[in-house]
Coordinates of C-alpha atoms and ligand atoms in Angstrom, one line a residue:
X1376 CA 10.8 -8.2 26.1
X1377 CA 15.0 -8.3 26.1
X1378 CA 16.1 -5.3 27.9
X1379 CA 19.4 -3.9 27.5
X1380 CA 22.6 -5.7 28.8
X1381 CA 23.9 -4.2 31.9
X1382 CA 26.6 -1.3 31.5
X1383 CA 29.7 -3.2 32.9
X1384 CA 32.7 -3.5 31.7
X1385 CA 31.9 -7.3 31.1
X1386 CA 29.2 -6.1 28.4
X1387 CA 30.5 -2.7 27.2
X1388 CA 32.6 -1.7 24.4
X1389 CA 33.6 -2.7 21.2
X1390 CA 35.2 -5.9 22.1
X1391 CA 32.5 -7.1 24.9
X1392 CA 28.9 -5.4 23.6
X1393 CA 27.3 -8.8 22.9
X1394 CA 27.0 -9.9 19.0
X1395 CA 24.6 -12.2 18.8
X1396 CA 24.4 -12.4 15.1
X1397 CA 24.1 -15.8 13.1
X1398 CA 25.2 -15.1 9.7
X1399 CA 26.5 -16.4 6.2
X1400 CA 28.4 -13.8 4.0
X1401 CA 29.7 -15.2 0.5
X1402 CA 33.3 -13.9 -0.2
X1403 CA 34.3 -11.6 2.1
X1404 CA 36.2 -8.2 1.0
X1405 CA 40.0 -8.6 0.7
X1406 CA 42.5 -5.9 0.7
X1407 CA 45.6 -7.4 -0.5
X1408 CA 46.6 -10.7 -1.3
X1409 CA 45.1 -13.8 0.1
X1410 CA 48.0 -16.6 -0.4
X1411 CA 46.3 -19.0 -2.6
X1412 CA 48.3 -21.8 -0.4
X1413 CA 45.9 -21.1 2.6
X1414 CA 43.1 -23.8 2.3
X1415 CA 41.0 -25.5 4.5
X1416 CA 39.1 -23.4 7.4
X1417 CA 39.9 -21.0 10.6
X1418 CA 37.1 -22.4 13.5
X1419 CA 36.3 -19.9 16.3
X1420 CA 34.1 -19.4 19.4
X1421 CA 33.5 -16.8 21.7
X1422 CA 31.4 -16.1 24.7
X1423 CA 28.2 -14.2 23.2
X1424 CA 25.2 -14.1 25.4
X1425 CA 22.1 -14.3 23.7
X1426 CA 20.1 -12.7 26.4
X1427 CA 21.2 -10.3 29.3
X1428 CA 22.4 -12.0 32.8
X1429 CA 19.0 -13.5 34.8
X1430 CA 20.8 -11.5 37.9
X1431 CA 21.4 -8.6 36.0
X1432 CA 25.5 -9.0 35.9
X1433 CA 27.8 -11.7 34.7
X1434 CA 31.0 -12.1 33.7
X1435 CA 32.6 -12.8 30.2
X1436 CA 33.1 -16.5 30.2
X1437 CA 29.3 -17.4 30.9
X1438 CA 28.2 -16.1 27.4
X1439 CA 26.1 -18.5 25.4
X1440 CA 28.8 -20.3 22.7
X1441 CA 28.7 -18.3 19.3
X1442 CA 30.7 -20.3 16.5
X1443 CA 32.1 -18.4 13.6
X1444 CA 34.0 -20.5 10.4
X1445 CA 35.8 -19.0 8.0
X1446 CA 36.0 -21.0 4.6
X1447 CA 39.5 -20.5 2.7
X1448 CA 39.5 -21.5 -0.8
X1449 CA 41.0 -20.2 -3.9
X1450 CA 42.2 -17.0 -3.0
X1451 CA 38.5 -16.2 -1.3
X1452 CA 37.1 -16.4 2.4
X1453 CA 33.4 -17.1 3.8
X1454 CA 31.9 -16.4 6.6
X1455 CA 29.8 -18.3 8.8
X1456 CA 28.1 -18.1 12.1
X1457 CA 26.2 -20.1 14.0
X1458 CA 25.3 -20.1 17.7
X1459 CA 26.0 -23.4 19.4
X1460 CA 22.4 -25.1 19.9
X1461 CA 22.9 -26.4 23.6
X1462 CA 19.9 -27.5 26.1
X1463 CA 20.7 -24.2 28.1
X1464 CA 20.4 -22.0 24.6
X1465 CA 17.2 -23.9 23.5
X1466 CA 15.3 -23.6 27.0
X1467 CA 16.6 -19.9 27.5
X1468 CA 14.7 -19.1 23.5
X1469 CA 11.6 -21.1 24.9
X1470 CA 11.6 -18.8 28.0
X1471 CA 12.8 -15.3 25.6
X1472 CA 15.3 -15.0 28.5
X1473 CA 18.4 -16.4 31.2
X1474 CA 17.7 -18.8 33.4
X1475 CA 21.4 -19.1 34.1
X1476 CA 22.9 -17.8 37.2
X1477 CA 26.7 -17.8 38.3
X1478 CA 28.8 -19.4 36.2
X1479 CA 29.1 -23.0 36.3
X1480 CA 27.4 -22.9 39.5
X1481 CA 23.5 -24.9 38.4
X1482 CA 22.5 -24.1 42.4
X1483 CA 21.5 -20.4 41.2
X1484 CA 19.5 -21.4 37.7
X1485 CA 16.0 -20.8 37.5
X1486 CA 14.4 -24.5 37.5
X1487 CA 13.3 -24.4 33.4
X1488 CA 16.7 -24.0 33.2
X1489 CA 18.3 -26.4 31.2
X1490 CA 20.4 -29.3 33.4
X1491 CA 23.4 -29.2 31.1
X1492 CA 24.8 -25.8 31.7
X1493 CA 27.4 -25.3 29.4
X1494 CA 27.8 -22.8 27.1
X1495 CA 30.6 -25.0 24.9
X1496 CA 31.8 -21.3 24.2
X1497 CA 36.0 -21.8 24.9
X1498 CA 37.6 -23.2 22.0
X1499 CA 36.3 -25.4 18.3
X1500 CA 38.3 -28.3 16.8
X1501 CA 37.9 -30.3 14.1
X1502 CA 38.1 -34.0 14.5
X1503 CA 36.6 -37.1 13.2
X1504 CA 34.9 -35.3 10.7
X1505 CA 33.0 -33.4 13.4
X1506 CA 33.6 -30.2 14.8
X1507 CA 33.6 -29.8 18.6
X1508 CA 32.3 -26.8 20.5
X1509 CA 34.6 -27.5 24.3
X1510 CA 34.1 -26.2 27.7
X1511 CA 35.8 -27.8 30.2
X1512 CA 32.7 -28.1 32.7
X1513 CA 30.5 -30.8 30.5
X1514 CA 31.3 -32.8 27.6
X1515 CA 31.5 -30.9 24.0
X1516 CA 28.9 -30.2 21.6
X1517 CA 29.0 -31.6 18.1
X1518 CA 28.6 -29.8 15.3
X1519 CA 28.5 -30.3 11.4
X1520 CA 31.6 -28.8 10.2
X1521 CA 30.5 -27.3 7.0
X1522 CA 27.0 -25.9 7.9
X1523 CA 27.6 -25.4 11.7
X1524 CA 24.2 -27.0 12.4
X1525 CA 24.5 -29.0 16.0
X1526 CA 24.4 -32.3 16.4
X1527 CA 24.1 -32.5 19.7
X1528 CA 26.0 -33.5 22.9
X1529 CA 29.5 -35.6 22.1
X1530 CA 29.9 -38.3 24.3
X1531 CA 32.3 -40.2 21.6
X1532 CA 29.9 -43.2 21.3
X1533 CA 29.9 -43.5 24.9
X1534 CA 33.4 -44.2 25.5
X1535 CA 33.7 -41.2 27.8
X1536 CA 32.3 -41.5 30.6
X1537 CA 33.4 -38.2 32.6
X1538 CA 31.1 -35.4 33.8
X1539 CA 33.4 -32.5 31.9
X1540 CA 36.3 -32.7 29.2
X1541 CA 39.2 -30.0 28.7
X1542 CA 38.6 -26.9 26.3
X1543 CA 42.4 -27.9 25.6
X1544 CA 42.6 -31.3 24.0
X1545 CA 45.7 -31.6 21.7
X1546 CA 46.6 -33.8 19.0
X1547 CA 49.8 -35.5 18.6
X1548 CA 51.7 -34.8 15.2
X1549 CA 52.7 -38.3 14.9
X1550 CA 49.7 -40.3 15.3
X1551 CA 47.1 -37.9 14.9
X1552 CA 45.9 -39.2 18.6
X1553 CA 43.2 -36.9 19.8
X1554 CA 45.0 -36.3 23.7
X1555 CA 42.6 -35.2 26.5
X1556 CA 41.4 -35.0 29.9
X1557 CA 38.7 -34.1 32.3
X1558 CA 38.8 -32.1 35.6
X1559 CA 36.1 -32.4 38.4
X1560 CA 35.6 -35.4 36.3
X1561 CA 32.9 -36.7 38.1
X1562 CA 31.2 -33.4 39.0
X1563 CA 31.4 -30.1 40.6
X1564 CA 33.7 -29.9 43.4
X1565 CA 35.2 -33.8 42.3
X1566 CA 38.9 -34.2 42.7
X1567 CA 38.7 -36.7 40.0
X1568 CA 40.8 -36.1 37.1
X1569 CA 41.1 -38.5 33.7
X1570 CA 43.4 -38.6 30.4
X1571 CA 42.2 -39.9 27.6
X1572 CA 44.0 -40.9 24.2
X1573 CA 41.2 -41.1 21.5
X1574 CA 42.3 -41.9 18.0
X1575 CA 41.6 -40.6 14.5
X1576 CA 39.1 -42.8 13.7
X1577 CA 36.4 -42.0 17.5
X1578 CA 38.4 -45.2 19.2
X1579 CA 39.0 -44.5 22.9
X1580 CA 42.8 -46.2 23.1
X1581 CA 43.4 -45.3 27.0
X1582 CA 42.3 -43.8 30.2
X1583 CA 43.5 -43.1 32.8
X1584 CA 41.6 -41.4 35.8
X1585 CA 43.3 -40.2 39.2
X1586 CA 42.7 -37.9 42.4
X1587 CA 44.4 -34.9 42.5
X1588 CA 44.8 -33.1 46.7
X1589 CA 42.3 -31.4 45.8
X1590 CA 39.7 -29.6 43.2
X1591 CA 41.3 -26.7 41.1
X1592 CA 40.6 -25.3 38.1
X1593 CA 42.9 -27.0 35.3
X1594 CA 42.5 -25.5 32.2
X1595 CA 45.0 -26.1 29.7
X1596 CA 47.7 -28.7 29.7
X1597 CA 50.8 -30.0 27.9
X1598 CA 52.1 -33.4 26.4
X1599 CA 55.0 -34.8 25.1
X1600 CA 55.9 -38.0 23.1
X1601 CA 55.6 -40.7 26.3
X1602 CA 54.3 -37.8 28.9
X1603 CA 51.3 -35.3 30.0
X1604 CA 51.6 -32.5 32.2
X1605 CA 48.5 -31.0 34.3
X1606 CA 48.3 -27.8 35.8
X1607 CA 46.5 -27.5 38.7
X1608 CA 45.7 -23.3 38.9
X1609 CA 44.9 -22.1 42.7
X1610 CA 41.5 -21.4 42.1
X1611 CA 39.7 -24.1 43.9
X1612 CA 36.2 -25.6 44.3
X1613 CA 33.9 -26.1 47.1
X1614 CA 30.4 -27.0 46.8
X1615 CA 29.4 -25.7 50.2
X1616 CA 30.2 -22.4 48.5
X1617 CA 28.4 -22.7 45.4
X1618 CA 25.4 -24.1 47.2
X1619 CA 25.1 -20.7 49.3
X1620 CA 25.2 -18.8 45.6
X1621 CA 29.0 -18.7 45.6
X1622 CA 31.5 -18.7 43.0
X1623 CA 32.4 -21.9 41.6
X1624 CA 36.1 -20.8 41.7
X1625 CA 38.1 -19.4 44.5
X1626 CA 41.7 -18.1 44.5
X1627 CA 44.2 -19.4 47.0
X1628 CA 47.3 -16.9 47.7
X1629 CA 48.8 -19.3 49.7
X1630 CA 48.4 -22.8 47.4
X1631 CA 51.8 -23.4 44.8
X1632 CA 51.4 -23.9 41.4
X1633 CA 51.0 -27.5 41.4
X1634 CA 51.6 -30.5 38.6
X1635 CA 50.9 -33.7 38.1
X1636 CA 53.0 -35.8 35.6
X1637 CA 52.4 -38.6 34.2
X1638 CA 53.0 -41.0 31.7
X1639 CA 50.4 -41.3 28.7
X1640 CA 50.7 -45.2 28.4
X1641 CA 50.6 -45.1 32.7
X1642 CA 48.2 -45.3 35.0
X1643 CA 47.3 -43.8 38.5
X1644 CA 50.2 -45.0 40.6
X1645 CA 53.1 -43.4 38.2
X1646 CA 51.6 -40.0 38.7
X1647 CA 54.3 -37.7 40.0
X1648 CA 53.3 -34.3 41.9
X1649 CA 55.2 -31.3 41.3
X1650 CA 55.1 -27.8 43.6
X1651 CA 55.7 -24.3 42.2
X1652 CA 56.0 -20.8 43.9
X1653 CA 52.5 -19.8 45.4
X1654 CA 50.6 -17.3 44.3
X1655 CA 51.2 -17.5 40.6
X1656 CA 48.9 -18.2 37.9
X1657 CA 49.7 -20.8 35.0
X1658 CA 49.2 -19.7 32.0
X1659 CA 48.3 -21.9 28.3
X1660 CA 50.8 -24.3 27.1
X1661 CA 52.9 -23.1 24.2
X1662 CA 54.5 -26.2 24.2
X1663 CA 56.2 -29.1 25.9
X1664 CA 58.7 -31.3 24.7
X1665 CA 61.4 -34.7 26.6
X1666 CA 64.9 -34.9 26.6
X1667 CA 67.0 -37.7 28.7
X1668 CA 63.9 -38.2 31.5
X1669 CA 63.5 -33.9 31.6
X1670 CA 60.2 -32.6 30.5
X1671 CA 60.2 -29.4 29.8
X1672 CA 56.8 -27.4 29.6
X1673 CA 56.5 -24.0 28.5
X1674 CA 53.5 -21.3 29.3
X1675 CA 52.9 -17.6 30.2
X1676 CA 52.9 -17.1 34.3
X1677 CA 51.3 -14.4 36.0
X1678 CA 52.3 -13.1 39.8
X1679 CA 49.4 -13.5 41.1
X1680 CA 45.3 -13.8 40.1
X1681 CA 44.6 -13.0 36.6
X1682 CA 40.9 -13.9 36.7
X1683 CA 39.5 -10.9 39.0
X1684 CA 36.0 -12.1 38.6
X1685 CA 37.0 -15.3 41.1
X1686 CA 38.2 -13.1 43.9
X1687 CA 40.4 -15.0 46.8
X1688 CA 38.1 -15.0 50.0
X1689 CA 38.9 -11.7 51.4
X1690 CA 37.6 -10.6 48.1
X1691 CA 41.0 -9.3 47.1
X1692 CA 41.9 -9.4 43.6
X1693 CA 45.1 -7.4 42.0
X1694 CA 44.4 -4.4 40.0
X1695 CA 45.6 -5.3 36.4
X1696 CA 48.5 -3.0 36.0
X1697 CA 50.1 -5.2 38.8
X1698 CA 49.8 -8.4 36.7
X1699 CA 52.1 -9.6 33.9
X1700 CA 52.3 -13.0 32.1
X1701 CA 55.6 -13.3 30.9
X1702 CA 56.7 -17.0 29.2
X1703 CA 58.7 -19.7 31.4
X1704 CA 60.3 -23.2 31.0
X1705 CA 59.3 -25.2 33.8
X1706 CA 61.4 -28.1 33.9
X1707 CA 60.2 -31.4 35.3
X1708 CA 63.1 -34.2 36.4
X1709 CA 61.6 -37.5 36.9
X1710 CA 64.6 -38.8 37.6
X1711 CA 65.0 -36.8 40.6
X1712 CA 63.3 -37.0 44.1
X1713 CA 62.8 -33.4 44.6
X1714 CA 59.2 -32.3 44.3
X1715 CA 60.0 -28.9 43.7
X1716 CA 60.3 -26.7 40.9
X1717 CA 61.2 -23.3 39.8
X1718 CA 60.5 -22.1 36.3
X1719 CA 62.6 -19.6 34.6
X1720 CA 61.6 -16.9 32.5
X1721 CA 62.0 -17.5 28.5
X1722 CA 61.4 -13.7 27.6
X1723 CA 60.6 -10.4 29.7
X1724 CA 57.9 -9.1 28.0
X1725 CA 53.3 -9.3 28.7
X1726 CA 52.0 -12.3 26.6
X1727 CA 49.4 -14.8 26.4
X1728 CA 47.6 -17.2 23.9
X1729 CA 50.7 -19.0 23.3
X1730 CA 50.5 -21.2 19.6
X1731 CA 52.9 -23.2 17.9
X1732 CA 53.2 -25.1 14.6
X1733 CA 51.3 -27.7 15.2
X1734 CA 53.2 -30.0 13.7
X1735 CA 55.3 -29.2 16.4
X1736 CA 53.4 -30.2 19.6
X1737 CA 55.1 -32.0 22.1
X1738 CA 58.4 -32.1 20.3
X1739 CA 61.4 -30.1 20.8
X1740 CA 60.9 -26.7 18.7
X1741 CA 62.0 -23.6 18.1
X1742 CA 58.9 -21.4 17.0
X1743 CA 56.2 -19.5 19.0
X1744 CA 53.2 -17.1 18.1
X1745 CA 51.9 -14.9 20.8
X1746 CA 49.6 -11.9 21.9
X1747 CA 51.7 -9.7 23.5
X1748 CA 51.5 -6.4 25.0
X1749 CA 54.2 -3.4 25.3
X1750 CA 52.8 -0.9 27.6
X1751 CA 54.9 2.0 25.9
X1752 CA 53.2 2.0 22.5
X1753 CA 50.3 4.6 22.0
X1754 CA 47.2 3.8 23.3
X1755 CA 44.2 6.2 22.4
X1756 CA 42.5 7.8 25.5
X1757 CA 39.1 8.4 23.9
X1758 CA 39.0 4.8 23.5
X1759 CA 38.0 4.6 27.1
X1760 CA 40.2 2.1 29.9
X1761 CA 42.4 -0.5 28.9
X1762 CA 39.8 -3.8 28.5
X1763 CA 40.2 -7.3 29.6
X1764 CA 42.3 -9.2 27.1
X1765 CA 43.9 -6.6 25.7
X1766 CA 47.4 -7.4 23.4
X1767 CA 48.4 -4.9 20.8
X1768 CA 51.3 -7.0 19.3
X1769 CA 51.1 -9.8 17.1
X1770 CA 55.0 -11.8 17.8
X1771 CA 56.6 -14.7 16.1
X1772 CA 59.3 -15.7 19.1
X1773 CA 61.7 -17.3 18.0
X1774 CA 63.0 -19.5 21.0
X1775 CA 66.6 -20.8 19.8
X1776 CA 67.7 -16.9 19.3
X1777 CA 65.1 -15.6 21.8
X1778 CA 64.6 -13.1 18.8
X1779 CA 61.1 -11.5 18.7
X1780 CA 59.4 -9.7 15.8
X1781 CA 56.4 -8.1 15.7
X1782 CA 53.1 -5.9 14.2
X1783 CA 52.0 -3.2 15.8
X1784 CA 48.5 -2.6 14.3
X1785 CA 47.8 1.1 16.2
X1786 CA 46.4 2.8 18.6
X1787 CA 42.9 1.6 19.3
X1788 CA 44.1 -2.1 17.9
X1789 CA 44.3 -5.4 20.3
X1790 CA 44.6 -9.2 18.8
X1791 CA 43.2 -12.3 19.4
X1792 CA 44.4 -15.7 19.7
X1793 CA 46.3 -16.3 16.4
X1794 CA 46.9 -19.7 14.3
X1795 CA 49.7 -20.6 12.3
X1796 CA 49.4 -22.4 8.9
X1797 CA 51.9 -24.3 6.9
X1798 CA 52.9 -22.7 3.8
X1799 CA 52.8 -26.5 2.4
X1800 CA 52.1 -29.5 4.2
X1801 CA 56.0 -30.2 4.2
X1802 CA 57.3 -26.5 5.0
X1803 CA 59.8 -26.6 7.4
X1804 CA 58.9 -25.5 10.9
X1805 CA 57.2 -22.0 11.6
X1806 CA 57.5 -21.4 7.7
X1807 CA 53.9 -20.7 6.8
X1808 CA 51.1 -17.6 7.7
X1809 CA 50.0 -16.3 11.2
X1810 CA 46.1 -15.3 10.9
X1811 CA 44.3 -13.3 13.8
X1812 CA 41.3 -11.5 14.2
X1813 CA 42.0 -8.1 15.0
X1814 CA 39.8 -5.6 16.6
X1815 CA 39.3 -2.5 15.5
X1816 CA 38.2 -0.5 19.1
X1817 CA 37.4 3.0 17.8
X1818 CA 35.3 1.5 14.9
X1819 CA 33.2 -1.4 16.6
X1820 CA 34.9 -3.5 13.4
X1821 CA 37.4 -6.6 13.3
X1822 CA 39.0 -8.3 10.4
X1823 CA 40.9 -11.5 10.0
X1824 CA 44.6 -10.4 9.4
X1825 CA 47.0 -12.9 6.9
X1826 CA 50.8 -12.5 8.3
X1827 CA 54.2 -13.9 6.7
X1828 CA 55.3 -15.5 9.6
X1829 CA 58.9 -15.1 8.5
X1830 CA 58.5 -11.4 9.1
X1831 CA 55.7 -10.1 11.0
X1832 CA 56.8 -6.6 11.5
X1833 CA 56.2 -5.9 7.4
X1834 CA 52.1 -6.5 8.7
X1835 CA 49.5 -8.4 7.2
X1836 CA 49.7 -9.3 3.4
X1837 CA 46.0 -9.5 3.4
X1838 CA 42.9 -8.2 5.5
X1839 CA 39.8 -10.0 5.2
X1840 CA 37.0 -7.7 6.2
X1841 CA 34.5 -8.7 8.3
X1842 CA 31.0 -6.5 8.2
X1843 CA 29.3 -7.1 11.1
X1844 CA 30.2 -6.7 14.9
X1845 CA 32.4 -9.9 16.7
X1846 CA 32.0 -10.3 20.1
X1847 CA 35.7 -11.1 21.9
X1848 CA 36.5 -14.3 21.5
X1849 CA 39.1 -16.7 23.5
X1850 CA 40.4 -20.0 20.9
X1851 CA 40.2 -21.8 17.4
X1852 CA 42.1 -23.8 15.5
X1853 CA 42.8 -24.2 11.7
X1854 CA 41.2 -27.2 9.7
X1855 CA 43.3 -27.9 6.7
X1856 CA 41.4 -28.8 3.4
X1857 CA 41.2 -32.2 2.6
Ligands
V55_2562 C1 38.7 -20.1 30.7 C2 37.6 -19.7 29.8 C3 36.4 -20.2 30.1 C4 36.2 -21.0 31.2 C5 37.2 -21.4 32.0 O1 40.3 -18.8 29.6 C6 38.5 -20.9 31.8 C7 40.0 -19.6 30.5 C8 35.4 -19.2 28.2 O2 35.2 -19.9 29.4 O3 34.9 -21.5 31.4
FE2563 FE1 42.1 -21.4 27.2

C-alpha cells in the first residue's frame, strides 16, 4: 500500500505535491496565437517521486526523473510524459515502494535497492538522435526522443569511462561539439574531474581528466571558443560522512569560490586555479565568452548557502530572505600570475536559471533570459509561505544597455527555467520567442507560456494549457525540427 507523502514543504503545495502522471494529450488548448515559426520540441524533467521517501522525508532533488516533451508543429502542441525507466525506478515498482535513502548517498538504500542510484531527473537534451535524461552523479539515461520510451544507460559506446557526467553539458555553436565533464569522476567522494569533447556524430574527440584540492560539488560550467571554466561550489564530499548516514554534501563557510581553467585542446598540466570570496555560492552559467587572453564567465552568485537541505556542519543554514542571487562577470586573466578574483555585479536585482541564445554560447553576446524575482510585487497570503524556487518575473536582459524588460504574470504566479527559440534559423541574436512553464499556485495548474522576446512586458502571445498537475521542475532545452 502507498501511503501519503510526508507534509513538508519538500512535498506540499502546488509546485512540490508529487505528479507522477505518465501521459499523452493530442493538441493541447491554445489561447492565442501559437507562432507557426516554432517547430521542433521543448524537453523537460523534474524531480517527481514515484513513491513517498523510504525514511519518511527527503528533499526535492531525490525525486524519481519524470520527462515531459512537448511536440510543436503547425501552429499545435502535444504533450507527452514519461517517467525515466532507471534500475532504481524499476526495482522500487518490483518492491511497490523506496528503497532509496539520502540522496546520492547508496550507504542508506535498502539492499533490493537498485546499484545505480540515479534518478537522471536534472535536465534532457537532444543529441545524436537520442535524448538524454542527466544527473551529474552517474552517467545519463537514453531515451527515444519521439516516444520517450528508455533505452537504457548511455555510456556513448563506451567511450566514457567516468562514474558520473554533468547535468550541464553544452554544445558549441560552431561545431556542434557535445562539451562535458564529470565530477567525483571516479566515485563518491573522488577528486577526479574529466572534460570531454564528443562530437555530432557519438565520436569521443578529447579528454581530459584532472584532480581538483578537493571534492565539491560542480554543477554547472562554462566554455568558450579555446577554454572551459569549472566551478567548484563549497559543498564538499566526505565518505566518512556518508558512510555514518550523512549528507553527501556539506557546506564550507570558510572555502572560496574556487575555478579551474583550462584549455579545451589541453591537458592536466595547463589547468589554472582561480580563488573567489568565501562563502558565496556559484550560480548556472549564462554565458562565457575570450577576448585578448581574458575569459570572462557570467552566472548568478548568492552570499552565502542557497541549498539549505546541505546544512554546513554546525547545521547552520541562512534563512532565505537573507539570500539573493544577483548576476556577475567574473573575469579570469591567464595572462596574469594573480590567482585571485573578484567578480562584479552585472545587475542588482534576485535571478537564477540564466539562458542565452544558444547560438550564442561561448561567444561574446549581448542577450540574457532569466527568472527573476522583485520582492515588492504582490504576493497572495492565502497562498501560504513563499516556496523554494520561487521567480515571478520572466526578463529578457539585455547586457550591452543593462536594460531589463519583463512579465509579471500575478499574484500566485512563479516561472520556470525558460528557453529561447530563433524566430528563423538565421534571426539575428535574441530575435526569436522565450517559452516557460508557468505555475499557477492558487489553482494547482501550469501552462507553457510563448513570449516575443523583443518585448516581454506586452506577456505571452500564446498559452498552451496543460490539464493535468506538473510537479516543479529544474532544466530543458529546445530541439529544433529537423
Ligand atoms: C542540482 C540539482 C540536482 C542535483 C544536484 O540544481 C544539483 C542543482 C535535481 O538534482 O542532484
Ligand atoms: Fe542546474
Amino acid at each position: 500500500m502507498t501511503t501519503l507523502f510526508p507534509e513538508t514543504p519538500e512535498f506540499l503545495g502546488a509546485l512540490y505535491h508529487p505528479s507522477r502522471v505518465e501521459a499523452d494529450v493530442l493538441d493541447l488548448e491554445i489561447e492565442g496565437t501559437l507562432p507557426a515559426a516554432i517547430r521542433g520540441a521543448f524537453y523537460q524533467v523534474s524531480p517527481d517521486p514515484q513513491y513517498p521517501p523510504m525514511l519518511g522525508q527527503d528533499i526535492y532533488f531525490n525525486g524519481d526523473g519524470m520527462v515531459s516533451a512537448f511536440f510543436f508543429e503547425d501552429s499545435k502542441v502535444s504533450l507527452r510524459r514519461r517517467y525515466v525507466k532507471t534500475a532504481r525506478l524499476l526495482a522500487q515498482r518490483r518492491e511497490g515502494r523506496s528503497l532509496n535513502g539520502v540522496y546520492r548517498n547508496v550507504h542508506t538504500n535498502d539492499p533490493l535497492a537498485a546499484t545505480n542510484n540515479t534518478t537522471a531527473n536534472t535536465t534532457v537534451l537532444k543529441y545524436n538522435g537520442v535524448l538524454l535524461a542527466l544527473k551529474e552523479d552517474a552517467l545519463p539515461y537514453a531515451m527515444d526522443p519521439d516516444t520517450l520510451e528508455t533505452l537504457g544507460v548511455y555510456d556513448w559506446n563506451g567511450q566514457i569511462s567516468s562514474a558520473t557526467f554533468t547535468a550541464h553539458p553544452k554544445v558549441d555553436p560552431a561545431t556542434g561539439n557535445l562539451l562535458a565533464f564529470s565530477y567525483e569522476a571516479k566515485g563518491d567522494g573522488s577528486p577526479d574531474m574529466a572534460y570531454f569533447e564528443i562530437a555530432p556524430d557519438g565520436q569521443l574527440l578529447h579528454e581530459i581528466w584532472f584532480q581538483a584540492p578537493y571534492a565539491g560539488m560542480v554543477h554547472d560550467f562554462a566554455v568558450t571558443e579555446n577554454h572551459v571554466v569549472f566551478p567548484i561550489i563549497p559543498l564538499t564530499v566526505d565518505v566518512e560522512r556518508m558512510k555514518r548516514g550523512g549528507p553527501h554534501f556539506q557546506w564550507q563557510p570558510d572555502l572560496p569560490q574556487l575555478f579551474a581553467v583550462l584549455p579545451r585542446k589541453g591537458n592536466a598540466a595547463d589547468v589554472r586555479w582561480f580563488k573567489g570570496p568565501a562563502n558565496a555560492f556559484q550560480g548556472h552559467t549564462l554565458n562565457a565568452f575570450e577576448e585578448n587572453g581574458r575569459i570572462h564567465v557570467d552566472m548568478p552568485i548568492t552570499g552565502g548557502n542557497v541549498f539549505y537541505f546541505f546544512p554546513q556542519e554546525d547545521g547552520f543554514v541562512p534563512s532565505p530572505e537573507t539570500l539573493s542571487s544577483s548576476l556577475h562577470r567574473w573575469t579570469f586573466d591567464l595572462s596574469s600570475p594573480n590567482d585571485q578574483v573578484e567578480p562584479h555585479a552585472l545587475n542588482d536585482y534576485q535571478c537564477e536559471f540564466p539562458r542565452v541564445d544558444d547560438r550564442y554560447i561561448g561567444r561574446p553576446y549581448e542577450h540574457g533570459f532569466v527568472l527573476a524575482f522583485d520582492p515588492t510585487r504582490p504576493y497572495r497570503p492565502e497562498n501560504g509561505p513563499i516556496p523554494f524556487q520561487f521567480f515571478n518575473l520572466l526578463t529578457h536582459f539585455n547586457l550591452r544597455t543593462g536594460a531589463s524588460d519583463s512579465w509579471f504574470a500575478g499574484d500566485s504566479e512563479c516561472f520556470q527555467e525558460p528557453i529561447f527559440v530563433p524566430r528563423s534559423a538565421d534571426a539575428a541574436e535574441g530575435d526569436g520567442y522565450v517559452i516557460a512553464l508557468l505555475n499557477h499556485i492558487a489553482d494547482y495548474a501550469s501552462e507553457l507560456v510563448v513570449l516575443d522576446a523583443n518585448d516581454m512586458a506586452a506577456g505571452p502571445v500564446a498559452r498552451v494549457k496543460i490539464p493535468l498537475r506538473m510537479r516543479m521542475s529544474l532544466h530543458g532545452s529546445w530541439a529544433p525540427a529537423e
